[in-house]
mmCIF file of C-alpha atoms in Angstrom:
data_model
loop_
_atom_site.group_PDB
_atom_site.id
_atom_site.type_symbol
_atom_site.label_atom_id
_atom_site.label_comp_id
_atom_site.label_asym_id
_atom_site.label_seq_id
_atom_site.Cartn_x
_atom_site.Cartn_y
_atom_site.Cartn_z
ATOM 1 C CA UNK A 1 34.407 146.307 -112.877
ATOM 2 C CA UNK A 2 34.113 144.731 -109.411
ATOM 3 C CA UNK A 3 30.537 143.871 -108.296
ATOM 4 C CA UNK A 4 29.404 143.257 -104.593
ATOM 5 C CA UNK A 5 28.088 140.091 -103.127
ATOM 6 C CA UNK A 6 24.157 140.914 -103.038
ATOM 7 C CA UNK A 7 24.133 138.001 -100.058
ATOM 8 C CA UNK A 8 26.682 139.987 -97.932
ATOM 9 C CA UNK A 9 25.285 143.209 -96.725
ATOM 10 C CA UNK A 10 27.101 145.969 -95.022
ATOM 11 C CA UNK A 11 25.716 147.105 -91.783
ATOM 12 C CA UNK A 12 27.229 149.728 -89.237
ATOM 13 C CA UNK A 13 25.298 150.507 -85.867
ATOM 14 C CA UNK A 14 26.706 153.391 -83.962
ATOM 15 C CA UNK A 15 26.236 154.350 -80.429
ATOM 16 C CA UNK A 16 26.496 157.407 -78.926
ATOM 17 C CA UNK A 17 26.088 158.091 -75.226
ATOM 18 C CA UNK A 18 23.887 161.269 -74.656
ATOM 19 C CA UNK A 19 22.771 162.139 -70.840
ATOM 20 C CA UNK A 20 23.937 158.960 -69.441
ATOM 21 C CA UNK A 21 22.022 156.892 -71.555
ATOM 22 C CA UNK A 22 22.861 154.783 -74.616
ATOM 23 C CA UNK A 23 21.667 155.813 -77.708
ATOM 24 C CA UNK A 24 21.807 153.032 -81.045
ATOM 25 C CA UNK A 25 21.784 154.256 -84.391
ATOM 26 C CA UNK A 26 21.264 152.245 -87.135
ATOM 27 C CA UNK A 27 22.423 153.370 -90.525
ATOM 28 C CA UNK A 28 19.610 152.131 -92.876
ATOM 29 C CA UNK A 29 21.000 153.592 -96.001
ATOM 30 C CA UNK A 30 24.360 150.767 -96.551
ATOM 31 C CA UNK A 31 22.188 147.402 -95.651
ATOM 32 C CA UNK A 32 20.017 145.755 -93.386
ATOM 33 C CA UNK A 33 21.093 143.419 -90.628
ATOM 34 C CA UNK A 34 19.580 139.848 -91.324
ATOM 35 C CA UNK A 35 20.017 138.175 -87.607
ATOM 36 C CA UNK A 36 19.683 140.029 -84.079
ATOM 37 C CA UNK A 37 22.760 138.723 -83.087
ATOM 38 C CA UNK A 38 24.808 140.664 -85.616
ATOM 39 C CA UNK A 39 23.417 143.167 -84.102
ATOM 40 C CA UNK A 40 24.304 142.558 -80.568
ATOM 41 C CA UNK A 41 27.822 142.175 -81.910
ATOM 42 C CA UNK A 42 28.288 145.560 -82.963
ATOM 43 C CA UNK A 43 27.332 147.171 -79.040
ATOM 44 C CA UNK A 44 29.261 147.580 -76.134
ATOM 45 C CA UNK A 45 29.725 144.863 -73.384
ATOM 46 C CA UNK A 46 28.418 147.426 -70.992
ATOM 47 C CA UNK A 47 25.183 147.063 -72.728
ATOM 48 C CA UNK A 48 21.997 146.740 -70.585
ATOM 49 C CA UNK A 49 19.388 144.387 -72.150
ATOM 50 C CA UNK A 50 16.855 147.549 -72.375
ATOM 51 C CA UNK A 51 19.658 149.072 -74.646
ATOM 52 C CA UNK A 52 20.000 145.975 -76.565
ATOM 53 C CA UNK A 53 16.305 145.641 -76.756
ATOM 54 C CA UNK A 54 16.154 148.922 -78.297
ATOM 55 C CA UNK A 55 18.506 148.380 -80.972
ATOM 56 C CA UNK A 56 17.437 145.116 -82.258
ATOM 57 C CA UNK A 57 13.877 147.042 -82.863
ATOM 58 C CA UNK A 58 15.616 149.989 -84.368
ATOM 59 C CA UNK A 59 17.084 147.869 -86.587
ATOM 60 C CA UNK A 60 14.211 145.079 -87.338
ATOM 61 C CA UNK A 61 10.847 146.395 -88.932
ATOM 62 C CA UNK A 62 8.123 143.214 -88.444
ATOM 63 C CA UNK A 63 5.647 143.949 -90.849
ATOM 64 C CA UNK A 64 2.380 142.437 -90.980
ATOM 65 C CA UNK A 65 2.067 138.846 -91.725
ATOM 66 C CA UNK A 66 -0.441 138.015 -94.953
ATOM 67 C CA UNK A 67 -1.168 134.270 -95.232
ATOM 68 C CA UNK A 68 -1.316 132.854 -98.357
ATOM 69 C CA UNK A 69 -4.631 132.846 -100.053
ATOM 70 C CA UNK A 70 -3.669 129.737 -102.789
ATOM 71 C CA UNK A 71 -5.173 126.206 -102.597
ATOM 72 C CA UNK A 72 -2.841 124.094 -101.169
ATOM 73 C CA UNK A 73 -1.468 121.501 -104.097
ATOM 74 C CA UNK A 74 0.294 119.254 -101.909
ATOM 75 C CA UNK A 75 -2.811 117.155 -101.553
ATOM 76 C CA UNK A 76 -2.652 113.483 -102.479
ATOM 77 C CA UNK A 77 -4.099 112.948 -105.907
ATOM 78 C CA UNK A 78 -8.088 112.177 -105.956
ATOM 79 C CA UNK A 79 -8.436 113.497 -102.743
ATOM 80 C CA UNK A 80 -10.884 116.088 -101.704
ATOM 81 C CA UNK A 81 -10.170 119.737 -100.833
ATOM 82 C CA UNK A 82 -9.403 119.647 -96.977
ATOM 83 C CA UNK A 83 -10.947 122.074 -95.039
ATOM 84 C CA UNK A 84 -9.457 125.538 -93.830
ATOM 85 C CA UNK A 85 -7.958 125.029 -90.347
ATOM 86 C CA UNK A 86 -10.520 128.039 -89.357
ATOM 87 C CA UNK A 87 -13.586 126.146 -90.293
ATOM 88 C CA UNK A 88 -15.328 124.209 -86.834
ATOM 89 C CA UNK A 89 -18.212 122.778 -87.689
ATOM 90 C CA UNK A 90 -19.776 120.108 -84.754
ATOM 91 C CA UNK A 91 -21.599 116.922 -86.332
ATOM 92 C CA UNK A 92 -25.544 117.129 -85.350
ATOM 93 C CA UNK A 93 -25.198 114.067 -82.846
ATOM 94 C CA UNK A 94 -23.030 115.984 -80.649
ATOM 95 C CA UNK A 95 -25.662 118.780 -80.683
ATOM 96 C CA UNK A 96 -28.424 117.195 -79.664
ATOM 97 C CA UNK A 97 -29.684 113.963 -77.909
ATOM 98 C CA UNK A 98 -32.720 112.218 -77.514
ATOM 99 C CA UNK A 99 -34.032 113.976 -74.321
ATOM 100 C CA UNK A 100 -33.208 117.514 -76.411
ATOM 101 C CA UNK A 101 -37.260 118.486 -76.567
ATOM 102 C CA UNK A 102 -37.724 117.360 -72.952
ATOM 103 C CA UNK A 103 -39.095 119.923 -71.181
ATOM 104 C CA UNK A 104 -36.897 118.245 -67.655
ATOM 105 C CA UNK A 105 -33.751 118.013 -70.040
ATOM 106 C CA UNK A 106 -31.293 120.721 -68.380
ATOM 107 C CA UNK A 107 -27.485 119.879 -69.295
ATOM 108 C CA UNK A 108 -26.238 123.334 -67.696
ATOM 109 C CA UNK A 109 -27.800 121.842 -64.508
ATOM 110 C CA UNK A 110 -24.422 119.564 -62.306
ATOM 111 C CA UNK A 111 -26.239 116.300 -61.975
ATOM 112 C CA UNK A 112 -23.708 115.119 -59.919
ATOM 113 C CA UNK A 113 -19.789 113.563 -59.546
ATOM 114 C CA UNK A 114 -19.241 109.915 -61.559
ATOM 115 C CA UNK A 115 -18.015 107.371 -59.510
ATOM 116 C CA UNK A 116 -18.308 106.680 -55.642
ATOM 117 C CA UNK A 117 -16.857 109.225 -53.068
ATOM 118 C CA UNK A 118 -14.335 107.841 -51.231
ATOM 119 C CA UNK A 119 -14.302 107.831 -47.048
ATOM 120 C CA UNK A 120 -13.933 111.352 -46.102
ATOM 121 C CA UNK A 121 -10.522 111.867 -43.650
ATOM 122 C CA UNK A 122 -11.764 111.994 -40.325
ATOM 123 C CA UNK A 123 -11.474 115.440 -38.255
ATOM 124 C CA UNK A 124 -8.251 115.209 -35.846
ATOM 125 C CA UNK A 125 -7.533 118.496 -33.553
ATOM 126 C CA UNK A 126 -3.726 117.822 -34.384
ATOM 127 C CA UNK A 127 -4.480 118.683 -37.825
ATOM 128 C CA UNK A 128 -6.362 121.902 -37.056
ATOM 129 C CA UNK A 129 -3.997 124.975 -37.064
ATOM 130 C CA UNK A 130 -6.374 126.832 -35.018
ATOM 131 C CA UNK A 131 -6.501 124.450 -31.923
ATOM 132 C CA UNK A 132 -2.524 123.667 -32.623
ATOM 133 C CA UNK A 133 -1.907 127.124 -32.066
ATOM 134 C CA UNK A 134 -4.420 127.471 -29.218
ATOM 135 C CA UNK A 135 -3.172 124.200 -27.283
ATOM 136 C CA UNK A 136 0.795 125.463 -28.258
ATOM 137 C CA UNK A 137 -0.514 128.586 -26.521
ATOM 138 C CA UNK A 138 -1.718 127.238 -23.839
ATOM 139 C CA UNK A 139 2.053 125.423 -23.459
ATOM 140 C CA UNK A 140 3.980 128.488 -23.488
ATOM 141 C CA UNK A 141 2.047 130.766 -21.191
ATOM 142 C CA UNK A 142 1.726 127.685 -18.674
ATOM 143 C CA UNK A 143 5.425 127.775 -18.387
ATOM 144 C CA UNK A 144 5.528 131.789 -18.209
ATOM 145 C CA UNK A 145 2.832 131.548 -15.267
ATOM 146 C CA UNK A 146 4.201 128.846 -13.479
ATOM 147 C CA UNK A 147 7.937 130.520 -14.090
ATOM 148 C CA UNK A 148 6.483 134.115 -12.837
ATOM 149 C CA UNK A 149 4.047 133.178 -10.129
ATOM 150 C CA UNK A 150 6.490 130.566 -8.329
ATOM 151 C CA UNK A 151 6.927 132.321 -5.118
ATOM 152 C CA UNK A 152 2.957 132.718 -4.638
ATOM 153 C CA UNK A 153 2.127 128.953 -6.109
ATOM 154 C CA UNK A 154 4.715 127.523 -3.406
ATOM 155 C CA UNK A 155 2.649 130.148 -0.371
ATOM 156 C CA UNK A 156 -0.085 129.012 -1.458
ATOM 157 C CA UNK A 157 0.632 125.303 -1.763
ATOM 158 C CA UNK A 158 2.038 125.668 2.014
ATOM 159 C CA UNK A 159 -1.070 127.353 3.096
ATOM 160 C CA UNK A 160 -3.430 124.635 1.874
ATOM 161 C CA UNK A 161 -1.211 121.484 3.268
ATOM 162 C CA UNK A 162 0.120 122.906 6.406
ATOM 163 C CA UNK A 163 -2.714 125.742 7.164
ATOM 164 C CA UNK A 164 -2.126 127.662 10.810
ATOM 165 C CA UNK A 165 1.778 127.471 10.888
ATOM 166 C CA UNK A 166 4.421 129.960 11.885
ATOM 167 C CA UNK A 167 5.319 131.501 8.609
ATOM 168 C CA UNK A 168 1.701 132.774 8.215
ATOM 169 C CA UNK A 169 2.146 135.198 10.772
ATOM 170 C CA UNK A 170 3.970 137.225 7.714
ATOM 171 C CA UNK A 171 0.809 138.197 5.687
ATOM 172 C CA UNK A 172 1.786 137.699 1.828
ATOM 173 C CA UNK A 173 -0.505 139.682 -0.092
ATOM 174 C CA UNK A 174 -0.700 138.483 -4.254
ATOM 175 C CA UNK A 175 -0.594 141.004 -6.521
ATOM 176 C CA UNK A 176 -2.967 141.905 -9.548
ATOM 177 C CA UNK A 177 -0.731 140.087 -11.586
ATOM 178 C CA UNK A 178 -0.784 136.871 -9.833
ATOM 179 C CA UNK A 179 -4.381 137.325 -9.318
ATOM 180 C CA UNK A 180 -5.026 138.011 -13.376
ATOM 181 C CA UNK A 181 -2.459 134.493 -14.084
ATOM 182 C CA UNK A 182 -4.822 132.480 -11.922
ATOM 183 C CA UNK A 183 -7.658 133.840 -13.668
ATOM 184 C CA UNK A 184 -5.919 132.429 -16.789
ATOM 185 C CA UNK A 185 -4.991 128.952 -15.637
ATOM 186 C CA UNK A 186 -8.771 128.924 -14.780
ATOM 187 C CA UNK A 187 -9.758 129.954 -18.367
ATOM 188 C CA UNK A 188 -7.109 126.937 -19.314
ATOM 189 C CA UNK A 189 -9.182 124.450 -17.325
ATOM 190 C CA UNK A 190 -12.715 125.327 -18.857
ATOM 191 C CA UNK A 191 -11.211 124.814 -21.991
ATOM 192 C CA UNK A 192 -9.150 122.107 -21.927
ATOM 193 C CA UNK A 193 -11.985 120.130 -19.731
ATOM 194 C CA UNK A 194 -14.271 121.044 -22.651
ATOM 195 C CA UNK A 195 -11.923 119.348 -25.198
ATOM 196 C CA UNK A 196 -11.603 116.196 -22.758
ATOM 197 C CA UNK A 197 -15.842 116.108 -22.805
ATOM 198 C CA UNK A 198 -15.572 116.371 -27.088
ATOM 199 C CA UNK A 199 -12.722 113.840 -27.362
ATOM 200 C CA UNK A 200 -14.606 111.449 -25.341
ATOM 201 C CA UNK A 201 -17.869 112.145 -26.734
ATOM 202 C CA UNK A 202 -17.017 111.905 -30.159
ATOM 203 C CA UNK A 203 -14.946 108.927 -29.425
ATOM 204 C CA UNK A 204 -18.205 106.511 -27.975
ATOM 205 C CA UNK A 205 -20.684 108.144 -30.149
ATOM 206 C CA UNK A 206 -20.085 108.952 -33.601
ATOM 207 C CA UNK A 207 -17.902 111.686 -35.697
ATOM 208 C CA UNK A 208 -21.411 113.637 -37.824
ATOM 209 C CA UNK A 209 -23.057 116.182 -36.692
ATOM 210 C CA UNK A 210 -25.493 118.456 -37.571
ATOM 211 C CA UNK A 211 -23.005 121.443 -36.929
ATOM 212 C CA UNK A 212 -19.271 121.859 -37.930
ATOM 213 C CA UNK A 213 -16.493 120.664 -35.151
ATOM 214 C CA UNK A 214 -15.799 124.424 -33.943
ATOM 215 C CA UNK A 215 -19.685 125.091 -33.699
ATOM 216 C CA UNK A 216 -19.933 121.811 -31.588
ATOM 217 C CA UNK A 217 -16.669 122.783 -29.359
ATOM 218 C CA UNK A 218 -18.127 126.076 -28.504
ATOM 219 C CA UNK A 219 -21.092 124.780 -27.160
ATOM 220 C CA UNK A 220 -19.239 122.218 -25.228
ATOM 221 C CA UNK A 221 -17.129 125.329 -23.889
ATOM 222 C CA UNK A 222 -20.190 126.992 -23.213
ATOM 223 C CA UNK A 223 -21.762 124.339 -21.108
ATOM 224 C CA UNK A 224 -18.643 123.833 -19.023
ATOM 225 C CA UNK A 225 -18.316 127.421 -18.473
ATOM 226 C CA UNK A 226 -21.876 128.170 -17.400
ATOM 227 C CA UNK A 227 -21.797 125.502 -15.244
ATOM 228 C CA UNK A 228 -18.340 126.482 -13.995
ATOM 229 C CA UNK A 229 -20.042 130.196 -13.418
ATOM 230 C CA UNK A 230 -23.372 128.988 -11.743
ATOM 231 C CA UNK A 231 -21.486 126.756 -9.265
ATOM 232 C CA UNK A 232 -19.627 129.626 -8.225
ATOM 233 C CA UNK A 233 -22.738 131.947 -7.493
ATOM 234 C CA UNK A 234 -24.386 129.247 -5.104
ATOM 235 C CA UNK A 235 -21.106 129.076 -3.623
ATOM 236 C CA UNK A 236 -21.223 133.185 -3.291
ATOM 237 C CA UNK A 237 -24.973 132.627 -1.845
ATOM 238 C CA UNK A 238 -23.957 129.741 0.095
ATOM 239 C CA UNK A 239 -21.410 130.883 1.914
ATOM 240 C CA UNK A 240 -22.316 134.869 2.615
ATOM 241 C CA UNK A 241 -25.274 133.295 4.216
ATOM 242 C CA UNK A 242 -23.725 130.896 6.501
ATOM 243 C CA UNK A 243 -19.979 131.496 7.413
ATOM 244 C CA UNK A 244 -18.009 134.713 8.233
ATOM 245 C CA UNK A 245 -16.032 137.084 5.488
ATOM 246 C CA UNK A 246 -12.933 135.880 6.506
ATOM 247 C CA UNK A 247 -13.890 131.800 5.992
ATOM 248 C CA UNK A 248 -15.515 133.145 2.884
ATOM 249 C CA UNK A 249 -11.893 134.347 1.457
ATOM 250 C CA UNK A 250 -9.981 131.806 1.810
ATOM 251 C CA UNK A 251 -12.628 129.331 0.625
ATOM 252 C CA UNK A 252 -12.585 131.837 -2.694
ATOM 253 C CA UNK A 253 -8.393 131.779 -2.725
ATOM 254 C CA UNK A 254 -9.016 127.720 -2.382
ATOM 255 C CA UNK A 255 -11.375 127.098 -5.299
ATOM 256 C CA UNK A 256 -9.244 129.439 -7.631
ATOM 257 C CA UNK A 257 -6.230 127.506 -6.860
ATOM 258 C CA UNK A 258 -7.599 123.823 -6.874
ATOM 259 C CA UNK A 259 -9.249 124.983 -10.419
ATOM 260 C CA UNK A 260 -5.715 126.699 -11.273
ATOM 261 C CA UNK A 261 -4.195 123.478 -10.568
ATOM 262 C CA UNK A 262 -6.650 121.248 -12.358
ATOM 263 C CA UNK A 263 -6.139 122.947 -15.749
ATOM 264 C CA UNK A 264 -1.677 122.386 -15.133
ATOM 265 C CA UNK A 265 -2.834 118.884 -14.304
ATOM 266 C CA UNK A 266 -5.120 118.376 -17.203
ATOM 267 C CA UNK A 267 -2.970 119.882 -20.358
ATOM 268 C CA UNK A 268 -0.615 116.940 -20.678
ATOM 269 C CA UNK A 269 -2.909 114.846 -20.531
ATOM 270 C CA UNK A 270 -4.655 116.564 -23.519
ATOM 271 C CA UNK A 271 -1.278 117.169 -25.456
ATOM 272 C CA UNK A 272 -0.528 113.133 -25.105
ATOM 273 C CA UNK A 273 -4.259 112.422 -26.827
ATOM 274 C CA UNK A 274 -4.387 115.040 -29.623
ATOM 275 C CA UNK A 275 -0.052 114.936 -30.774
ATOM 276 C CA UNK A 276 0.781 111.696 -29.420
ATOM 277 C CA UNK A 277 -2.351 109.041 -29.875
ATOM 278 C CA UNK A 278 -2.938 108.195 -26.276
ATOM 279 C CA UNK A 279 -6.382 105.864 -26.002
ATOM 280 C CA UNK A 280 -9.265 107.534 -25.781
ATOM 281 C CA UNK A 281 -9.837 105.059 -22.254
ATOM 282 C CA UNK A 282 -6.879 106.202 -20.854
ATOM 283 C CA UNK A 283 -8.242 109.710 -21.410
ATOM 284 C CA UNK A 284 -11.023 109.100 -19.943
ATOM 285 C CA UNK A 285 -9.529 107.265 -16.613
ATOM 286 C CA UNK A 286 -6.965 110.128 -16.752
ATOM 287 C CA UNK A 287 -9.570 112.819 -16.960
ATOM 288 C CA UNK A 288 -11.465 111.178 -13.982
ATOM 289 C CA UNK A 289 -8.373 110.480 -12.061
ATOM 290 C CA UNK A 290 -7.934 114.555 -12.364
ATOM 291 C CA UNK A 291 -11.176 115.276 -11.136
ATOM 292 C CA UNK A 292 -11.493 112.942 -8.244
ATOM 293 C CA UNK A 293 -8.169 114.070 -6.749
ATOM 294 C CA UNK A 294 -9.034 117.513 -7.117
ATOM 295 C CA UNK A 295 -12.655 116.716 -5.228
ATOM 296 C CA UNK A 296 -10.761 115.337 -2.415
ATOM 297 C CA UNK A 297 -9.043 118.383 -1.707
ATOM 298 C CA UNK A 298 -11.479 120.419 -2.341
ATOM 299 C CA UNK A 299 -13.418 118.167 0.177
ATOM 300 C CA UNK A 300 -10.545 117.788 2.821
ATOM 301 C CA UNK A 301 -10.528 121.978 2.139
ATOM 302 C CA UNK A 302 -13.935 122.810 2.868
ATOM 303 C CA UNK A 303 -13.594 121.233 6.441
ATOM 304 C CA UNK A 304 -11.057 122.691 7.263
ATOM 305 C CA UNK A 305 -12.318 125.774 6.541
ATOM 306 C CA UNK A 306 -16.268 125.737 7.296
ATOM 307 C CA UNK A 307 -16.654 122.168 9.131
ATOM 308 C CA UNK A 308 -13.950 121.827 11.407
ATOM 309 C CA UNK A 309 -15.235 123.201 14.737
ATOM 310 C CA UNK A 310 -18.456 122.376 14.724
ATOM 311 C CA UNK A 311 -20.313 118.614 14.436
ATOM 312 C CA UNK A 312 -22.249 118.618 11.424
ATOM 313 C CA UNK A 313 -21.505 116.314 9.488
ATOM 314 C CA UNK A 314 -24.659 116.181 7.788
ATOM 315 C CA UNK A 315 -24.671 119.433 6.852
ATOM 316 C CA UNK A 316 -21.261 119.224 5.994
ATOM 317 C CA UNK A 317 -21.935 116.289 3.465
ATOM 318 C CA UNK A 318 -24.895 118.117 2.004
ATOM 319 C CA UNK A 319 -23.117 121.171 1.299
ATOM 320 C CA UNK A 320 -20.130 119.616 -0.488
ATOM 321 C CA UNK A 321 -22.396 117.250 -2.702
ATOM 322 C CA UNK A 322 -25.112 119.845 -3.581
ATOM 323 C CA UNK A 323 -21.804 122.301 -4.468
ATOM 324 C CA UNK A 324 -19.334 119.999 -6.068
ATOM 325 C CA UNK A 325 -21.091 116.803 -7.033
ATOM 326 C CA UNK A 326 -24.656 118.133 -8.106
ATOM 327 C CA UNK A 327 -23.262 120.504 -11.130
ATOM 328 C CA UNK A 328 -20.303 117.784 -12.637
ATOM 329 C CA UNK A 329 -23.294 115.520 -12.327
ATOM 330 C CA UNK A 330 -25.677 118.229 -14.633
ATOM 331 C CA UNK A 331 -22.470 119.201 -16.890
ATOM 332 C CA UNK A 332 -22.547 115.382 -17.828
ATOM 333 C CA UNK A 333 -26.291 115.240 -18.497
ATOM 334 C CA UNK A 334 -26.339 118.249 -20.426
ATOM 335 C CA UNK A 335 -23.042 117.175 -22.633
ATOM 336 C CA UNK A 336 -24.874 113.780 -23.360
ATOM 337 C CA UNK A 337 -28.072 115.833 -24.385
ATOM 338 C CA UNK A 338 -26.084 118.191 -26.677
ATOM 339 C CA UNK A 339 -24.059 114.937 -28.447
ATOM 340 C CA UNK A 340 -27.328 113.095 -28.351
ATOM 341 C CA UNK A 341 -29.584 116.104 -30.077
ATOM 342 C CA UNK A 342 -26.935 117.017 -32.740
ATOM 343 C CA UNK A 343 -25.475 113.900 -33.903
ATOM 344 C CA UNK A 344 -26.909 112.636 -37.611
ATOM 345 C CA UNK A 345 -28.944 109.032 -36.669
ATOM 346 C CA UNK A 346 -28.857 107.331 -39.964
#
């Protein structure tokens, strides 16, 4: 009589392939399969893992898993019963201190970081995606003005350095969208006059203040701007009340072009400080080199337009400081006042 290995167990698994899909049957009644991958074996090499997935729990039963409820024997001899590994118990010391019946003891309360904080990384624009991608901006539509708009820059560049020649007789008339990219490079030039102000500010004074950097820039913005806006209504006032409509245009088509070309002028310069670590003193001489050159032609401007026929010098002086000079004089008072009332004085 020949008996069977009880170690070796017979096993079939048969597939069949019923609406496009692989079904695995196991036949239960001949053995049981000891390892998955005898299983695996047995199915086609077309087999997706869901299908093998399937058979492998067709095949395997887990039952549930009973821990042994004996005393572990494999203790050294004299020693104690060790503890079940589901026992935590915390010693008394670790539960409560000395201060524990202090009515001021709170140990859910943070009473702070151990150690000494380390200096904190100073704020730098060029690490600011927000002003990277305003001042990258700024690049781009520069270049799409300047590249747009060069017919009507070089007019009007002829017009202010050679005013009263020939080719004027051929009236060039700018149109909305020429008029709107001016508007922008004057936009440019509050702005990036504003960031010159906060560069140098925070440079010669101190880097803490009472409000967060874009808190403090929009203020500086804000001061340049209104100061920007009220020079131009005593210019309005000004100028309706003394001089003809026609001297009054081309003073407004100078002022929007000088301001224009300020803000071209004045974004390298800004680029070199925040990407490139120019000194903040050559910023500053820069800056002031900017605005000097652009007073002189807006002074050489001005008498050509309003001054030239007439002998009044005085009144001509007067009118260009109390326009030009008076508010960059109060934009730098009231920038000192802002740095000076915000800043933490330790």
């Amino acid at each position: 009589m020949h008996l069977s290995d009880s170690i070796q167990t017979q096993h079939t698994v048969s597939s069949v392939e019923e609406g496009g899909e692989l079904l695995m049957k196991v036949d239960s009644t001949v053995g049981k399969f000891r390892h998955p991958y005898q299983i695996l074996r047995t199915l086609p090499k077309n087999a997706t893992p869901a299908q093998q997935d399937s058979a492998i729990q067709a095949a395997f039963q887990p039952g549930e898993i009973h821990y042994s409820n004996r005393p572990d024997t494999l203790r050294l001899p004299g020693e104690p019963l060790g503890k079940s590994v589901y026992e935590v118990s915390i010693p008394q010391y670790y539960k409560e201190t000395y201060f524990t019946s202090d009515s001021l003891m709170h140990p859910e309360l943070n009473g702070g970081r151990m150690g000494i904080a380390g200096d904190p990384i100073p704020y730098l624009v060029s690490n600011d995606s927000v002003m990277t991608g305003v001042l990258l901006a700024f690049v781009i539509l520069t270049i799409l003005v300047v590249s747009r708009s060069m017919r009507f820059i070089a007019y009007q560049f002829k017009n202010f350095m050679y005013p009263g020649h020939s080719y004027e007789s051929i009236e060039y008339k700018e149109t909305a969208g020429e008029v709107n990219y001016q508007f922008f490079l004057c936009f440019q030039t509050v702005v990036l006059f504003s960031l010159s102000c906060y560069y140098c500010l925070v440079d010669s004074t101190t880097e803490t203040y009472v409000v967060d950097t874009y808190q403090l820039l929009g203020l500086f913005f804000l001061s340049v701007f209104g100061i920007f806006m009220l020079k131009e209504l005593f210019y309005v006032w000004a100028n309706w009340t003394f001089f003809s409509s026609h001297q009054i245009g081309e003073s407004v088509r100078t002022r929007l072009f000088l301001t224009s070309f300020e803000g071209v002028l004045l974004l390298p310069i800004v680029l070199l400080y925040t990407f490139f670590g120019l000194p903040t003193n050559i910023l500053l001489i820069s800056t002031a080199l900017v605005i000097l050159f652009i007073k002189i032609l807006s002074f050489y401007k001005v008498y050509r337009i309003f001054f030239q026929r007439k002998a009044y010098f005085l009144q001509f002086f007067l009118y260009f400081c109390t326009l030009e000079i008076v508010p960059l004089a109060i934009l730098g008072g009231v920038l000192m006042l802002i740095g000076k009332l915000l800043k933490i004085t330790y």
